[in-house]
Coordinates of C-alpha atoms and ligand atoms in Angstrom, one line a residue:
X1 CA -21.4 33.6 48.4
X2 CA -22.8 30.5 50.1
X3 CA -23.3 30.0 53.9
X4 CA -23.3 26.5 55.3
X5 CA -25.9 25.1 57.8
X6 CA -25.0 21.9 59.6
X7 CA -27.3 19.7 61.5
X8 CA -27.4 16.1 62.7
X9 CA -30.5 15.6 60.6
X10 CA -33.7 17.4 59.7
X11 CA -34.0 19.8 62.7
X12 CA -31.7 22.4 61.1
X13 CA -34.3 22.9 58.4
X14 CA -36.1 25.1 60.9
X15 CA -33.1 27.4 60.9
X16 CA -32.6 27.2 57.1
X17 CA -36.3 28.2 56.7
X18 CA -35.9 31.3 58.8
X19 CA -32.6 32.2 57.1
X20 CA -34.0 31.9 53.6
X21 CA -37.1 34.0 54.6
X22 CA -34.9 36.7 56.0
X23 CA -32.1 36.5 53.4
X24 CA -33.8 35.2 50.2
X25 CA -30.8 36.0 48.0
X26 CA -28.2 34.2 50.1
X27 CA -27.2 30.8 48.7
X28 CA -27.3 28.2 51.5
X29 CA -25.8 24.8 51.6
X30 CA -27.5 22.5 54.1
X31 CA -25.8 19.4 55.4
X32 CA -27.9 16.9 57.4
X33 CA -26.0 13.9 58.9
X34 CA -29.2 11.8 58.9
X35 CA -27.2 8.5 58.7
X36 CA -25.8 9.3 62.2
X37 CA -28.7 11.1 63.8
X38 CA -29.6 11.4 66.6
X39 CA -26.4 13.0 68.1
X40 CA -28.1 13.7 71.4
X41 CA -27.2 10.3 72.8
X42 CA -23.6 10.1 71.5
X43 CA -20.4 11.0 73.4
X44 CA -18.5 14.2 72.8
X45 CA -15.6 12.6 70.8
X46 CA -18.0 10.9 68.5
X47 CA -20.0 14.2 67.9
X48 CA -16.7 16.0 67.3
X49 CA -15.6 13.6 64.6
X50 CA -18.9 13.6 62.9
X51 CA -19.3 17.4 63.1
X52 CA -15.8 18.2 61.7
X53 CA -16.4 15.8 58.8
X54 CA -19.7 17.4 57.9
X55 CA -18.4 21.0 58.3
X56 CA -15.4 20.1 56.1
X57 CA -17.9 19.0 53.4
X58 CA -19.6 22.4 53.7
X59 CA -16.2 24.2 53.3
X60 CA -15.5 22.0 50.2
X61 CA -18.9 23.2 48.8
X62 CA -17.7 26.8 48.9
X63 CA -18.8 28.0 52.3
X64 CA -16.5 30.1 54.4
X65 CA -19.0 30.5 57.2
X66 CA -20.9 27.5 58.7
X67 CA -23.6 27.7 61.3
X68 CA -23.8 24.7 63.6
X69 CA -27.6 24.6 63.6
X70 CA -27.4 21.8 66.1
X71 CA -27.4 22.5 69.8
X72 CA -25.9 19.1 70.6
X73 CA -22.9 19.7 68.2
X74 CA -22.6 23.3 69.5
X75 CA -22.6 22.1 73.1
X76 CA -20.3 19.1 72.6
X77 CA -17.9 20.1 69.7
X78 CA -17.9 23.8 68.9
X79 CA -15.4 25.1 71.4
X80 CA -12.9 22.3 70.6
X81 CA -13.3 23.0 66.9
X82 CA -12.8 26.8 67.3
X83 CA -9.8 26.2 69.5
X84 CA -7.9 23.8 67.3
X85 CA -9.6 22.8 64.1
X86 CA -11.2 25.6 62.1
X87 CA -8.8 26.5 59.2
X88 CA -7.6 30.0 58.6
X89 CA -10.2 32.1 56.7
X90 CA -13.1 29.9 57.8
X91 CA -15.6 30.5 60.6
X92 CA -17.9 28.2 62.5
X93 CA -20.7 29.7 64.7
X94 CA -23.1 28.0 67.1
X95 CA -26.7 28.6 68.0
X96 CA -26.6 29.1 71.8
X97 CA -25.3 32.6 71.8
X98 CA -28.1 34.4 69.8
X99 CA -30.6 32.6 72.1
X100 CA -28.9 33.6 75.3
X101 CA -28.4 37.2 74.1
X102 CA -32.2 37.4 73.5
X103 CA -33.0 35.9 76.9
X104 CA -30.6 38.3 78.6
X105 CA -31.5 41.3 76.5
X106 CA -28.0 41.9 75.1
X107 CA -26.8 43.2 71.8
X108 CA -24.6 41.0 69.6
X109 CA -21.0 41.0 71.0
X110 CA -21.8 42.8 74.2
X111 CA -19.1 41.4 76.4
X112 CA -19.7 43.5 79.5
X113 CA -19.7 41.7 82.8
X114 CA -22.7 39.5 83.8
X115 CA -25.7 41.4 85.3
X116 CA -29.1 40.9 86.8
X117 CA -31.8 40.3 84.1
X118 CA -35.6 40.4 84.2
X119 CA -36.1 36.6 83.9
X120 CA -35.3 34.5 86.9
X121 CA -36.7 31.0 86.3
X122 CA -35.8 29.4 83.0
X123 CA -36.8 26.0 81.7
X124 CA -34.4 24.4 79.2
X125 CA -35.5 21.6 76.9
X126 CA -32.7 19.9 75.0
X127 CA -31.2 16.6 74.1
X128 CA -29.6 14.5 76.9
X129 CA -26.1 15.3 75.6
X130 CA -26.8 19.1 75.5
X131 CA -28.2 19.0 79.0
X132 CA -25.3 17.0 80.5
X133 CA -22.7 19.3 78.8
X134 CA -24.1 22.3 80.8
X135 CA -23.0 24.5 77.9
X136 CA -26.2 26.6 78.1
X137 CA -25.6 27.3 81.8
X138 CA -22.0 28.2 81.1
X139 CA -22.8 30.7 78.3
X140 CA -25.6 32.1 80.4
X141 CA -23.3 32.6 83.4
X142 CA -21.0 34.8 81.2
X143 CA -24.0 37.2 80.7
X144 CA -26.4 37.0 83.6
X145 CA -26.5 36.5 87.3
X146 CA -29.2 35.1 89.5
X147 CA -31.0 33.0 86.9
X148 CA -32.3 29.6 88.0
X149 CA -32.2 27.1 85.1
X150 CA -34.0 23.8 85.3
X151 CA -33.1 21.5 82.4
X152 CA -35.1 18.7 81.0
X153 CA -33.4 16.1 78.8
X154 CA -36.0 15.3 76.2
X155 CA -35.1 11.7 75.3
X156 CA -36.8 10.2 72.2
X157 CA -38.2 13.4 70.7
X158 CA -35.5 13.8 68.0
X159 CA -35.8 10.1 67.1
X160 CA -39.5 10.4 66.7
X161 CA -39.2 13.5 64.5
X162 CA -36.5 11.9 62.4
X163 CA -38.7 8.9 61.9
X164 CA -41.7 11.1 61.0
X165 CA -43.7 9.8 63.9
X166 CA -45.2 13.2 65.0
X167 CA -47.8 11.6 67.3
X168 CA -45.1 10.0 69.4
X169 CA -43.1 13.2 69.3
X170 CA -46.1 15.2 70.6
X171 CA -46.8 12.7 73.4
X172 CA -43.1 12.8 74.5
X173 CA -43.0 16.6 74.5
X174 CA -46.1 16.7 76.7
X175 CA -44.6 14.3 79.2
X176 CA -41.2 16.1 79.3
X177 CA -43.0 19.4 80.0
X178 CA -44.9 17.8 82.8
X179 CA -41.8 16.3 84.2
X180 CA -40.1 19.7 84.2
X181 CA -43.0 21.4 85.8
X182 CA -42.9 19.0 88.7
X183 CA -39.5 20.4 89.5
X184 CA -40.1 24.0 88.4
X185 CA -43.9 24.7 88.6
X186 CA -43.7 28.3 87.3
X187 CA -41.0 29.0 84.8
X188 CA -41.1 32.5 83.3
X189 CA -39.3 31.5 80.1
X190 CA -38.7 28.3 78.3
X191 CA -35.8 27.7 75.9
X192 CA -36.3 25.2 73.1
X193 CA -32.6 24.2 73.0
X194 CA -32.8 21.8 70.0
X195 CA -33.3 22.8 66.4
X196 CA -35.9 19.9 66.0
X197 CA -38.2 21.3 68.6
X198 CA -39.7 24.2 66.6
X199 CA -41.3 21.4 64.5
X200 CA -43.4 20.7 67.7
X201 CA -43.3 24.2 69.1
X202 CA -47.1 24.4 69.4
X203 CA -47.1 21.3 71.6
X204 CA -44.5 22.9 73.9
X205 CA -46.6 26.1 74.1
X206 CA -49.8 24.3 74.9
X207 CA -48.2 22.2 77.6
X208 CA -46.4 25.2 79.1
X209 CA -49.4 27.4 79.2
X210 CA -49.8 31.1 78.1
X211 CA -47.7 32.7 80.9
X212 CA -44.4 31.2 79.7
X213 CA -42.4 33.1 77.2
X214 CA -41.0 30.5 74.7
X215 CA -37.6 31.2 73.1
X216 CA -37.2 29.3 69.8
X217 CA -34.0 29.6 67.8
X218 CA -34.7 29.9 64.1
X219 CA -35.7 33.6 63.9
X220 CA -33.1 34.6 66.5
X221 CA -30.3 32.7 64.6
X222 CA -31.4 34.2 61.2
X223 CA -31.4 37.8 62.7
X224 CA -28.0 37.2 64.2
X225 CA -26.6 35.8 60.9
X226 CA -28.0 38.8 59.0
X227 CA -26.3 41.2 61.4
X228 CA -23.0 39.2 61.2
X229 CA -23.0 39.2 57.4
X230 CA -23.7 42.9 57.3
X231 CA -20.6 43.5 59.4
X232 CA -18.5 40.7 57.7
X233 CA -19.7 40.6 54.0
X234 CA -16.4 38.8 53.1
X235 CA -17.7 35.7 55.0
X236 CA -20.2 35.0 52.3
X237 CA -18.0 32.3 50.7
X238 CA -17.4 31.6 47.0
X239 CA -20.2 29.1 46.5
X240 CA -23.0 30.2 44.3
X241 CA -25.7 27.5 44.6
X242 CA -28.1 26.4 47.3
X243 CA -27.8 22.6 47.9
X244 CA -29.2 20.1 50.3
X245 CA -26.7 17.3 51.3
X246 CA -27.4 14.3 53.4
X247 CA -25.5 11.2 54.6
X248 CA -28.8 9.4 54.7
X249 CA -31.0 8.1 52.0
X250 CA -31.7 11.2 49.7
X251 CA -35.1 10.0 48.7
X252 CA -36.6 9.4 52.1
X253 CA -34.8 12.5 53.6
X254 CA -36.2 14.6 50.8
X255 CA -39.7 13.3 51.4
X256 CA -39.6 14.1 55.1
X257 CA -38.0 17.5 54.5
X258 CA -40.7 18.4 52.0
X259 CA -43.3 17.3 54.6
X260 CA -41.7 19.5 57.3
X261 CA -41.2 22.6 55.2
X262 CA -44.3 22.2 53.1
X263 CA -42.3 22.9 49.9
X264 CA -40.3 20.7 47.6
X265 CA -36.8 19.9 48.9
X266 CA -34.4 17.7 47.1
X267 CA -31.4 16.3 48.9
X268 CA -28.3 14.8 47.3
X269 CA -26.0 12.2 48.7
X270 CA -23.2 13.9 50.6
X271 CA -20.4 11.4 49.7
X272 CA -18.2 11.9 52.7
Ligands
DGL1 N1 -31.1 19.0 66.3 C1 -30.0 18.8 67.1 C2 -30.0 19.8 68.3 O1 -30.3 20.9 68.1 C3 -29.6 17.5 67.5 C4 -30.6 16.5 67.7 C5 -29.9 15.1 67.8 O2 -29.3 14.8 66.8 O3 -30.0 14.5 68.8 O4 -29.7 19.5 69.4

């Protein structure tokens, strides 16, 4: 009964951490495509090819359900995968919808027409590819009306985190927040639309100030997965073991993962 978590690299560990805290008995197979990260500057075809290869590896590891814990892959590839690639009996879910449901105060699967919501000015921080896809705005428009979204492409942040250069990552976050605030001085809510960003969430919060509600994905995705598996227990696939797979160098990826999660993590080579 394993569930797969896919990410371009280390960022999805923030989702994995929240999932394992909420569902400690659930075996999880994590796949990080570290050799090809960051995805946020790649084109949609490239991201589709890489994402389908990684998700197939998770299916092969005994997962029937895979969470794309990567906003960039969710934005650039998920719809195309769901429309023509996902095999019978398998399911691939993204990370935008739980976030937008929280922002718009909707229950899971509430497909009623879009309506006015309390929040009116939303700052979106994401990778350049996620921002240019406008996938967030599209999903939001299905659920809410009258919400003004100002999006900031946060170039460089994922690379800095993947390299383990947290000082650079923090400096970049501060400058991206300042750039956004020049265009939207008083956002009510900020969406951290990249799974790497919870690793620098405190820097976002400090730069945004105390009046901005920050929506971060890991706990929202974990709650949504818990809810989904309660309603679809058959989606816990046949796999029995938790594993960490990477296309990168297992030793250096394990070291960085251990540093991020502050517990020992051992990655194996993914052999695609
Ligand atoms: N962590 C991913 C995301 O949520 C992708 C970052 C990247 O590879 O550029 O967007």
